[in-house]
XYZ file of C-alpha atoms in Angstrom:
681
model
C 92.553 107.158 57.973
C 91.051 107.199 61.425
C 87.463 107.634 62.529
C 85.525 108.838 65.569
C 83.042 106.710 67.480
C 80.132 107.732 69.708
C 78.396 105.499 72.234
C 75.479 106.991 74.165
C 73.182 105.090 76.526
C 69.974 106.977 77.372
C 67.878 105.983 80.360
C 65.753 107.053 83.309
C 67.370 109.509 85.734
C 70.544 108.145 87.325
C 70.949 108.909 91.053
C 73.268 111.904 91.290
C 75.681 110.237 93.707
C 76.500 107.513 91.156
C 76.764 109.592 87.971
C 80.472 110.495 87.961
C 81.557 106.998 88.970
C 79.453 105.367 86.232
C 80.603 107.853 83.608
C 84.231 107.047 84.409
C 83.469 103.333 84.457
C 81.880 103.364 80.996
C 84.899 105.204 79.582
C 87.269 102.717 81.227
C 85.275 99.744 79.922
C 85.255 101.143 76.377
C 89.003 101.742 76.484
C 89.602 98.229 77.821
C 87.373 96.789 75.079
C 89.384 98.604 72.404
C 92.682 97.449 73.901
C 91.485 93.840 74.153
C 90.353 93.970 70.521
C 93.520 95.593 69.166
C 91.838 98.792 67.999
C 94.130 101.764 68.455
C 92.755 105.248 69.116
C 93.937 108.738 70.060
C 91.676 109.710 72.946
C 88.414 108.912 74.714
C 86.168 111.544 76.316
C 83.301 110.826 78.720
C 80.050 112.803 78.855
C 77.168 112.408 81.258
C 73.880 113.913 82.380
C 71.177 112.519 84.672
C 69.623 110.740 81.657
C 72.645 109.565 79.688
C 76.153 108.134 79.754
C 78.264 108.723 76.670
C 81.797 108.231 75.365
C 83.371 109.673 72.232
C 86.489 107.865 71.014
C 88.627 110.004 68.727
C 91.053 108.770 66.082
C 89.980 105.141 66.090
C 91.815 102.908 63.607
C 89.867 101.680 60.576
C 90.877 98.099 61.280
C 92.287 95.913 64.011
C 95.993 95.299 63.915
C 96.875 92.028 62.167
C 98.299 89.383 64.467
C 101.019 86.867 63.687
C 101.763 84.345 66.399
C 103.678 81.146 66.805
C 101.317 78.474 68.126
C 102.712 75.474 69.992
C 101.275 72.019 69.331
C 101.874 68.530 70.770
C 105.287 66.929 71.211
C 106.786 65.557 67.996
C 106.717 61.979 69.348
C 102.924 62.342 69.615
C 102.517 64.318 66.395
C 104.107 61.582 64.245
C 103.543 57.849 64.072
C 106.256 55.210 63.739
C 106.459 55.776 59.978
C 106.922 59.531 60.344
C 103.439 60.336 59.079
C 101.442 63.045 60.845
C 99.177 61.588 63.495
C 95.565 62.496 64.165
C 96.798 64.703 67.026
C 98.891 66.767 64.612
C 96.148 66.924 62.003
C 93.615 68.031 64.618
C 96.012 70.702 65.868
C 96.540 72.335 62.457
C 92.885 72.000 61.563
C 92.023 73.930 64.724
C 94.322 76.718 63.563
C 92.743 76.625 60.069
C 96.084 75.593 58.549
C 97.516 72.391 57.003
C 100.263 69.956 57.954
C 102.441 71.689 55.351
C 102.644 74.647 57.755
C 104.181 72.594 60.577
C 107.747 73.206 61.776
C 109.623 71.737 64.727
C 111.442 73.411 67.623
C 113.057 72.025 70.747
C 112.042 73.033 74.266
C 114.009 71.556 77.190
C 115.283 68.526 75.263
C 111.846 67.794 73.783
C 110.795 68.462 70.166
C 107.404 70.109 69.617
C 105.481 71.018 66.490
C 104.548 74.643 65.804
C 102.708 76.668 63.186
C 102.809 80.364 62.374
C 99.251 81.666 62.491
C 98.363 84.951 60.841
C 95.039 86.548 61.768
C 93.867 89.440 59.660
C 92.293 92.273 61.636
C 88.571 92.981 61.431
C 87.193 96.354 60.463
C 86.423 98.828 63.254
C 82.722 98.502 62.496
C 82.846 94.718 62.891
C 84.613 95.045 66.235
C 82.346 97.806 67.570
C 79.286 95.725 66.720
C 80.150 93.824 69.914
C 79.800 96.929 72.082
C 77.022 95.176 74.030
C 79.889 93.356 75.761
C 80.916 96.686 77.308
C 77.443 97.341 78.673
C 77.202 93.784 79.980
C 80.490 94.280 81.819
C 79.323 97.335 83.749
C 78.727 96.984 87.481
C 76.382 99.039 89.640
C 75.923 99.746 93.352
C 72.194 99.260 92.741
C 70.436 98.107 89.583
C 66.978 97.615 88.089
C 65.308 95.062 85.859
C 62.267 95.887 83.749
C 59.673 94.151 81.611
C 60.498 90.458 81.300
C 64.217 90.916 80.649
C 66.668 89.018 82.819
C 69.446 91.581 82.451
C 69.680 94.661 84.634
C 71.154 98.156 84.464
C 71.409 101.151 86.757
C 68.090 102.420 85.319
C 65.779 101.294 82.462
C 67.311 102.088 79.068
C 65.293 104.009 76.461
C 67.752 104.513 73.611
C 71.301 103.737 72.466
C 73.390 105.695 69.969
C 76.260 103.845 68.283
C 77.887 105.881 65.528
C 81.194 105.452 63.679
C 81.698 108.747 61.850
C 78.371 109.027 59.981
C 77.559 105.310 59.992
C 75.406 103.508 62.560
C 77.128 100.512 64.170
C 74.184 98.249 64.970
C 73.949 96.135 68.088
C 71.211 95.245 70.547
C 71.202 95.435 74.331
C 68.212 94.526 76.539
C 65.929 94.707 73.488
C 67.098 98.218 72.537
C 68.520 98.564 69.023
C 71.356 101.032 68.604
C 70.732 103.874 66.156
C 71.801 107.472 65.560
C 68.757 108.963 67.339
C 69.212 110.607 70.708
C 66.680 112.375 72.941
C 67.058 115.820 74.434
C 65.734 117.398 77.625
C 62.736 115.597 79.087
C 60.474 118.683 78.831
C 62.259 121.203 76.605
C 63.799 118.982 73.943
C 62.881 116.168 71.620
C 64.400 113.498 69.415
C 67.431 114.445 67.349
C 69.548 112.616 64.781
C 73.272 112.671 65.475
C 75.015 112.942 62.113
C 78.530 112.298 63.462
C 80.309 112.143 66.834
C 81.744 115.649 66.453
C 78.232 117.115 66.165
C 77.006 115.319 69.304
C 77.625 118.094 71.843
C 75.978 120.822 69.748
C 73.075 118.646 68.604
C 72.172 117.953 72.236
C 72.661 121.612 73.135
C 69.995 122.424 70.529
C 67.709 120.113 72.522
C 68.488 121.852 75.842
C 71.057 119.367 77.108
C 74.600 120.302 78.161
C 76.344 116.934 77.963
C 79.741 118.185 79.158
C 79.733 117.893 82.955
C 82.451 120.508 83.436
C 80.605 122.966 81.215
C 77.384 122.474 83.191
C 79.274 123.016 86.424
C 80.902 126.202 85.114
C 77.498 127.528 84.014
C 76.078 126.889 87.490
C 79.023 128.614 89.177
C 78.761 131.680 86.936
C 74.995 131.939 87.411
C 75.302 131.741 91.206
C 78.191 134.206 91.217
C 76.035 136.610 89.203
C 73.163 136.288 91.691
C 75.607 136.884 94.565
C 77.124 139.910 92.834
C 73.737 141.442 92.014
C 72.689 141.204 95.674
C 76.041 141.869 97.389
C 76.047 138.396 98.939
C 78.724 135.878 99.707
C 77.518 132.446 98.528
C 79.741 129.524 99.649
C 79.892 126.775 97.028
C 81.347 123.475 98.217
C 82.626 121.031 95.609
C 80.387 118.250 96.929
C 77.204 120.291 96.550
C 78.263 121.694 93.174
C 78.984 118.199 91.878
C 75.662 116.883 93.151
C 73.638 119.736 91.664
C 75.536 119.377 88.376
C 74.536 115.704 88.326
C 70.868 116.602 88.849
C 70.353 118.887 85.848
C 70.764 118.847 82.068
C 69.930 122.519 81.402
C 70.808 124.536 84.540
C 69.068 127.760 85.520
C 69.945 129.220 88.920
C 67.415 131.249 90.920
C 66.990 132.554 94.447
C 64.140 132.877 96.908
C 63.545 134.343 100.336
C 62.299 132.863 103.609
C 60.893 134.666 106.654
C 63.269 136.452 109.044
C 61.730 134.642 112.023
C 63.599 131.476 111.061
C 66.939 133.215 111.616
C 66.362 132.543 115.311
C 67.290 128.930 114.591
C 71.042 128.252 115.031
C 72.832 129.020 111.790
C 74.244 125.506 111.368
C 70.700 124.082 111.474
C 69.504 126.469 108.766
C 72.522 125.724 106.607
C 72.059 121.969 107.050
C 68.369 122.203 106.154
C 69.168 124.135 102.979
C 72.449 122.555 101.873
C 72.137 118.916 102.923
C 68.379 118.344 102.864
C 67.238 120.568 99.985
C 70.464 120.872 97.942
C 70.273 124.674 98.165
C 73.108 127.146 98.412
C 72.854 129.789 101.127
C 73.692 133.500 101.290
C 75.924 135.315 103.783
C 76.265 139.030 104.401
C 79.492 140.199 102.743
C 80.442 142.341 105.715
C 79.505 140.204 108.705
C 79.295 136.683 107.215
C 75.942 136.302 108.959
C 73.339 134.090 107.347
C 70.717 135.956 105.307
C 67.100 134.798 104.748
C 67.694 133.691 101.152
C 68.309 130.419 99.351
C 69.798 129.758 95.920
C 68.892 126.692 93.879
C 69.308 125.370 90.340
C 66.406 124.346 88.138
C 66.627 121.611 85.514
C 65.119 123.770 82.798
C 64.934 127.331 81.498
C 63.739 130.555 83.128
C 60.136 130.296 81.922
C 57.671 130.432 84.825
C 60.602 130.606 87.240
C 58.411 132.458 89.749
C 56.309 129.297 90.174
C 59.464 127.278 90.741
C 60.594 129.748 93.422
C 57.222 129.527 95.175
C 57.331 125.742 95.175
C 60.848 125.602 96.583
C 60.019 128.225 99.192
C 57.013 126.186 100.322
C 59.109 123.050 100.753
C 61.832 124.902 102.662
C 59.302 126.675 104.884
C 57.884 123.345 106.041
C 61.322 122.066 106.987
C 62.301 125.295 108.765
C 58.994 125.347 110.620
C 59.815 121.914 112.016
C 63.335 123.004 112.942
C 62.040 126.101 114.749
C 59.514 124.034 116.678
C 62.135 121.482 117.740
C 64.557 124.228 118.756
C 61.905 125.965 120.884
C 61.003 122.641 122.507
C 64.645 121.943 123.379
C 65.018 125.390 124.903
C 62.169 124.750 127.342
C 64.403 122.244 129.190
C 67.642 122.508 131.132
C 70.828 120.449 130.772
C 69.856 118.039 133.555
C 66.715 117.063 131.645
C 68.764 115.716 128.751
C 71.565 114.136 130.804
C 69.028 112.222 132.883
C 67.553 110.773 129.694
C 70.947 109.244 128.880
C 70.461 106.888 131.825
C 67.642 105.094 130.020
C 69.160 104.867 126.534
C 71.326 101.858 125.707
C 74.480 102.337 123.694
C 74.019 98.746 122.495
C 71.672 96.105 123.843
C 74.681 94.140 125.164
C 76.269 97.211 126.734
C 75.239 99.749 129.331
C 73.555 103.106 128.862
C 74.981 106.250 127.331
C 75.338 107.569 130.874
C 77.544 104.549 131.632
C 79.613 105.310 128.548
C 80.192 108.876 129.739
C 81.554 107.544 133.050
C 83.895 105.123 131.281
C 85.139 107.822 128.927
C 85.803 110.149 131.862
C 87.968 107.433 133.416
C 89.859 106.896 130.152
C 90.504 110.637 129.841
C 91.932 110.730 133.364
C 94.294 107.850 132.527
C 95.216 109.481 129.212
C 95.962 112.832 130.867
C 98.329 111.085 133.287
C 99.971 109.109 130.492
C 100.692 112.103 128.238
C 101.149 114.524 131.160
C 98.464 116.999 130.095
C 96.507 117.752 133.295
C 95.025 121.078 132.153
C 93.565 119.821 128.872
C 92.624 116.616 130.659
C 90.563 118.562 133.196
C 88.601 120.294 130.413
C 88.049 117.027 128.537
C 87.043 115.305 131.778
C 84.391 117.930 132.532
C 83.078 117.689 128.969
C 82.907 113.884 129.181
C 80.408 114.045 132.047
C 77.686 115.376 129.729
C 79.075 115.137 126.177
C 76.347 112.849 124.786
C 73.407 114.945 126.020
C 72.548 116.475 122.628
C 71.536 113.015 121.369
C 68.433 113.453 123.516
C 67.430 116.778 121.898
C 64.722 117.071 119.269
C 66.894 119.060 116.874
C 69.510 116.278 116.760
C 66.730 113.707 116.445
C 65.646 115.530 113.265
C 69.134 116.536 112.060
C 71.305 113.681 113.293
C 74.286 114.898 111.278
C 74.516 117.814 113.739
C 75.297 115.690 116.798
C 78.243 117.208 118.588
C 77.801 120.559 116.866
C 74.448 121.099 118.551
C 76.079 119.912 121.756
C 78.431 122.902 121.583
C 75.594 125.355 120.860
C 73.337 124.045 123.611
C 76.210 123.730 126.115
C 76.929 127.446 125.762
C 73.241 128.276 126.173
C 73.191 126.156 129.331
C 76.084 128.174 130.752
C 79.076 125.894 130.189
C 82.444 127.423 129.301
C 83.488 127.917 125.692
C 86.358 125.437 126.194
C 84.060 122.657 127.388
C 81.435 123.415 124.740
C 84.007 123.393 121.940
C 85.504 120.170 123.282
C 82.085 118.506 122.986
C 81.807 119.553 119.328
C 84.987 117.625 118.427
C 84.024 114.239 119.893
C 83.287 112.575 116.528
C 86.387 113.827 114.707
C 87.638 112.577 112.376
C 84.401 111.425 110.751
C 86.309 109.699 107.945
C 89.808 108.426 107.269
C 91.940 111.476 106.558
C 89.127 113.788 107.706
C 89.401 116.909 109.825
C 91.028 116.237 113.202
C 90.222 117.871 116.562
C 91.762 121.331 116.736
C 92.168 121.492 120.522
C 94.034 119.132 122.818
C 90.991 118.663 125.053
C 88.875 117.877 121.990
C 91.477 115.368 120.823
C 91.487 113.678 124.231
C 87.694 113.388 124.291
C 87.537 112.100 120.700
C 90.299 109.562 121.372
C 88.725 108.345 124.622
C 85.291 108.023 123.022
C 86.673 105.891 120.183
C 88.886 103.887 122.529
C 85.911 103.059 124.754
C 83.718 102.088 121.801
C 86.385 99.854 120.309
C 87.322 98.116 123.555
C 83.747 97.441 124.642
C 82.529 96.297 121.231
C 85.468 93.896 121.060
C 84.555 92.716 124.560
C 81.059 91.670 123.409
C 82.398 89.943 120.301
C 81.570 92.588 117.690
C 84.944 92.404 115.966
C 84.784 93.376 112.249
C 85.347 90.505 109.829
C 85.957 90.787 106.106
C 84.246 93.859 104.704
C 81.569 93.707 107.407
C 81.898 96.640 109.820
C 78.393 97.875 110.743
C 79.627 99.941 113.686
C 82.464 101.629 111.737
C 85.069 100.316 114.176
C 87.836 100.450 111.562
C 87.141 104.128 110.988
C 87.194 104.810 114.717
C 90.468 102.936 115.179
C 91.993 104.905 112.321
C 90.768 108.070 114.026
C 92.662 107.047 117.173
C 95.829 106.567 115.119
C 95.457 109.895 113.305
C 94.783 111.808 116.541
C 97.752 110.160 118.287
C 100.011 111.008 115.352
C 98.874 114.634 115.112
C 99.434 115.315 118.805
C 102.655 113.248 119.114
C 101.309 111.097 121.942
C 104.252 108.882 122.803
C 102.831 105.914 124.701
C 102.415 102.210 124.120
C 98.807 101.290 123.388
C 99.188 97.821 124.887
C 100.325 99.232 128.215
C 97.580 101.859 128.113
C 94.902 99.194 127.613
C 96.198 97.317 130.636
C 95.976 100.482 132.740
C 92.427 101.251 131.600
C 90.920 97.787 132.000
C 91.913 97.571 135.655
C 88.743 99.547 136.359
C 86.618 97.910 133.661
C 84.959 94.550 133.149
C 87.551 93.388 130.621
C 90.069 90.727 131.600
C 90.712 88.469 128.612
C 94.335 88.705 127.449
C 93.443 87.420 123.967
C 90.899 90.250 123.715
C 93.664 92.760 124.399
C 95.837 91.091 121.759
C 92.991 91.286 119.218
C 92.476 94.937 120.092
C 96.176 95.745 119.603
C 96.375 93.777 116.337
C 93.393 95.788 115.098
C 95.153 99.065 115.962
C 98.367 97.875 114.291
C 96.470 97.231 111.064
C 95.329 100.842 111.124
C 98.941 101.970 111.675
C 99.820 99.892 108.609
C 97.139 101.656 106.543
C 98.358 105.028 107.797
C 101.931 104.238 106.722
C 100.755 102.916 103.346
C 99.084 106.266 102.676
C 102.433 107.927 103.373
C 104.080 105.749 100.701
C 106.293 103.929 103.203
C 107.805 100.804 101.629
C 106.086 97.526 102.449
C 109.131 95.921 104.090
C 109.631 98.942 106.363
C 105.976 98.803 107.407
C 106.235 95.100 108.223
C 109.475 95.641 110.133
C 107.805 98.384 112.154
C 104.690 96.353 112.918
C 106.834 93.426 114.094
C 108.645 95.602 116.599
C 107.834 94.982 120.253
C 105.542 97.959 120.673
C 102.082 99.301 119.882
C 103.120 102.937 119.914
C 101.701 105.121 117.144
C 104.332 107.805 117.701
C 107.196 105.313 117.526
C 105.672 103.322 114.691
C 104.941 106.239 112.400
C 107.960 108.414 113.092
C 110.552 105.647 113.141
C 109.173 104.294 109.856
C 109.446 107.771 108.353
C 113.042 107.995 109.540
C 113.955 104.611 108.088
C 112.299 105.498 104.772
C 114.184 108.811 104.611
C 117.462 107.033 105.322
C 116.717 104.494 102.583
C 115.879 107.222 100.074
C 118.661 109.661 100.950
C 121.517 107.347 101.996
C 120.947 103.883 100.529
C 124.432 102.627 101.429
C 124.024 103.639 105.067
C 120.622 101.963 105.013
C 122.085 98.692 103.709
C 124.811 98.716 106.355
C 122.201 99.353 109.051
C 119.932 96.530 107.901
C 122.709 93.982 107.510
C 124.368 94.815 110.843
C 121.191 94.860 112.914
C 119.795 91.746 111.230
C 122.927 89.806 112.066
C 122.747 90.944 115.691
C 119.038 90.159 116.079
C 119.402 86.697 114.549
C 121.765 85.883 117.412
C 120.130 87.963 120.135
C 116.625 86.511 119.894
C 118.005 83.071 120.753
C 119.647 84.229 123.980
C 117.554 83.716 127.124
C 120.063 84.541 129.854
C 119.441 87.391 132.257
C 121.837 90.178 133.111
C 123.887 92.698 131.151
C 127.136 92.134 129.339
C 130.330 92.968 131.237
C 132.488 95.696 129.684
C 135.599 94.408 131.432
C 135.473 91.194 129.419
C 136.271 92.872 126.102
C 138.890 90.767 124.303
C 139.655 92.958 121.303
C 139.822 96.613 120.354
C 136.682 96.268 118.190
C 134.787 94.673 121.075
C 135.839 97.443 123.457
C 134.762 100.083 120.940
C 131.302 98.494 120.680
C 131.002 98.309 124.476
C 131.931 101.983 124.767
C 129.210 102.961 122.299
C 126.608 100.824 124.045
C 127.226 102.708 127.303
C 125.436 105.722 125.743
C 121.840 106.075 126.884
C 119.254 105.241 124.261
C 116.918 108.234 123.936
C 113.158 108.171 123.467
C 113.611 110.688 120.658
C 113.159 108.629 117.530
C 115.646 110.684 115.461
C 118.408 110.244 118.052
C 117.502 106.577 118.409
C 117.743 105.952 114.691
C 120.964 107.967 114.564
C 122.360 105.766 117.343
C 121.535 102.603 115.390
C 123.147 104.044 112.251
C 126.305 104.920 114.210
C 126.402 101.361 115.537
C 126.393 99.843 112.038
C 130.116 100.092 111.324
C 131.256 99.102 114.854
C 128.950 96.068 114.664
C 130.349 95.085 111.267
C 133.897 95.535 112.604
C 132.954 93.512 115.673
C 131.779 90.543 113.595
C 134.886 90.734 111.407
C 137.210 90.471 114.407
C 135.319 88.439 116.988
C 133.702 85.029 117.143
C 130.455 85.338 119.104
C 130.272 81.607 119.828
C 133.780 81.530 121.248
C 135.117 78.279 122.693
C 135.620 80.038 126.017
C 132.277 79.784 127.831
C 132.622 83.077 129.747
C 133.542 85.022 126.617
C 130.747 83.328 124.646
C 128.128 84.122 127.278
C 129.213 87.754 127.498
C 129.065 88.178 123.743
C 125.617 86.587 123.532
C 124.443 88.942 126.281
C 125.801 91.801 124.174
C 123.768 90.586 121.209
C 120.683 90.294 123.406
C 121.197 93.801 124.797
C 121.310 95.343 121.320
C 118.441 93.136 120.124
C 116.168 94.250 122.948
C 116.879 97.897 122.121
C 116.324 97.423 118.395
C 113.114 95.400 118.685
C 111.527 98.143 120.770
C 111.383 100.030 117.486
C 111.699 97.712 114.533
C 112.469 94.154 113.450
C 115.336 94.505 110.939
C 114.858 90.928 109.725
C 111.849 92.178 107.746
C 113.872 94.832 105.928
C 115.160 94.307 102.403
C 118.719 95.503 101.835
C 118.785 94.305 98.216
C 117.238 97.043 96.080
């Protein structure tokens, strides 16, 4: 027969942002503990609320599996003395296994005899194994932790109770001076202590004490309650997963309610109101179903029932009013100034104490945009981005952004329009920080992409120039994220240029001259290209081959790697031929230092002439045609090697053939280094 096991750890309120991660971790640790201790089970289910982490293991075996193993001892020449009697080494070995010398047998390993014993270990009962569950709690790790009283151990929050129950039987153990029992505690204000009679009564027993332990159930209740409020009032209430998850992690017994704030606050830009409600107060907001305009209402979720809900509404309204009053004041203050007021302030604010001002940064970024526009041949979008770059940091000087710093860029767009700038320039400003995370939303306009790229490029180059290169996990200025943003923007917009050459163009007008700095910068970008390709499930050897090519071109790197991967997946034989042919060529070509092209007239064989004829074709910058060209060369190259000796005794023939190898090598290495590719798979 099998049994069910419940482990619940009750404590002070866990920060909402950690709850899901810790719930999953406890489940994983329990499952690992069971696996390590040879206890089979059917399933494990995690439960969590702000005040508890719990796991129910279903179908747990009554006992550990028995283990029989062959244990190796010392060599026979050590295990026996000259008379053949068992030595102290042999006797100590069997004694350690709780066996006798009568259990010894001999086997040979690599021409040496060793003694062995067969050791049989009978499994412990499930209760005996689970009595060590404190090991699971000791193994947990936390982003932050607390210690309390005089105990030297720590946990995410002080523990108040532990439930450890195997069917209807308590499995006793102690952790940080708390003895496990079958007594749990319900809602802090609505519930009380309750005895859990068995794991399958856990969910309902806690429900009786006003606790919904199932996270998904709590979330569904919240969604339905908010949807009902929206339906009753003809509202549209956006519910993001992040906010839903956070609110779900804040309550044990959810009750949704709504309140109203004064119409006068609707004068504040909508994004400010939404940020104040959603991000600062964890409220949902209401939109008009017809116009999608923000309405003067907020929706929140109480950790409790509906009793005295009117007092809760008043309290929440009071808190929100204070925040909106501040926002309105800051907005009015900002509107008393013109654009020049804020841009002038940028001249006295340092980007970093080792760098110039934000006004200086704007000038550098404008220069980078001009160079970028020339490089990618986008003068129209470049002109818009260039105009935006002259003032794009001004909103950092506004009081609204000082209070709501997460709105930088977005407030820049709103204020830019109010100051009379075009919609294109204003919208370009709003995209300067995109993407804000790896894989995040990218700029939707070309001018926005150019500004965002130039801003990140300038930050990266100048921070490298003052020695602030990220090391290890230390990256206080998020330079890795910004470099990844450059890669993602370049890939989205198919910008086909070499980053190394672009850096050289840009630094001509900047105070950056160190060649090793440029190399460090490019290596840093290449690592981000590697991460980008890893996310696309490109094979490791293809990624390394791409990174070792003689380029720092995101377009080439990403798209050529995709093409190689597709060829490997779809046509493995063609892929092998390509790798083997190009590798053989490159191994010869990289050693050749002579200048000049091969001479077609010096072909000695039909296979050599055929290869020369194919090499006369122009190599395109289109990566698909380029890869196709290399694939088409595979068989002629193989035929060439089968019928020609590259290192011919005739010096003129030898030199021409080595020049041929160098010609192909130079073309190939512009894209990829085939020596890194694995043809054996």
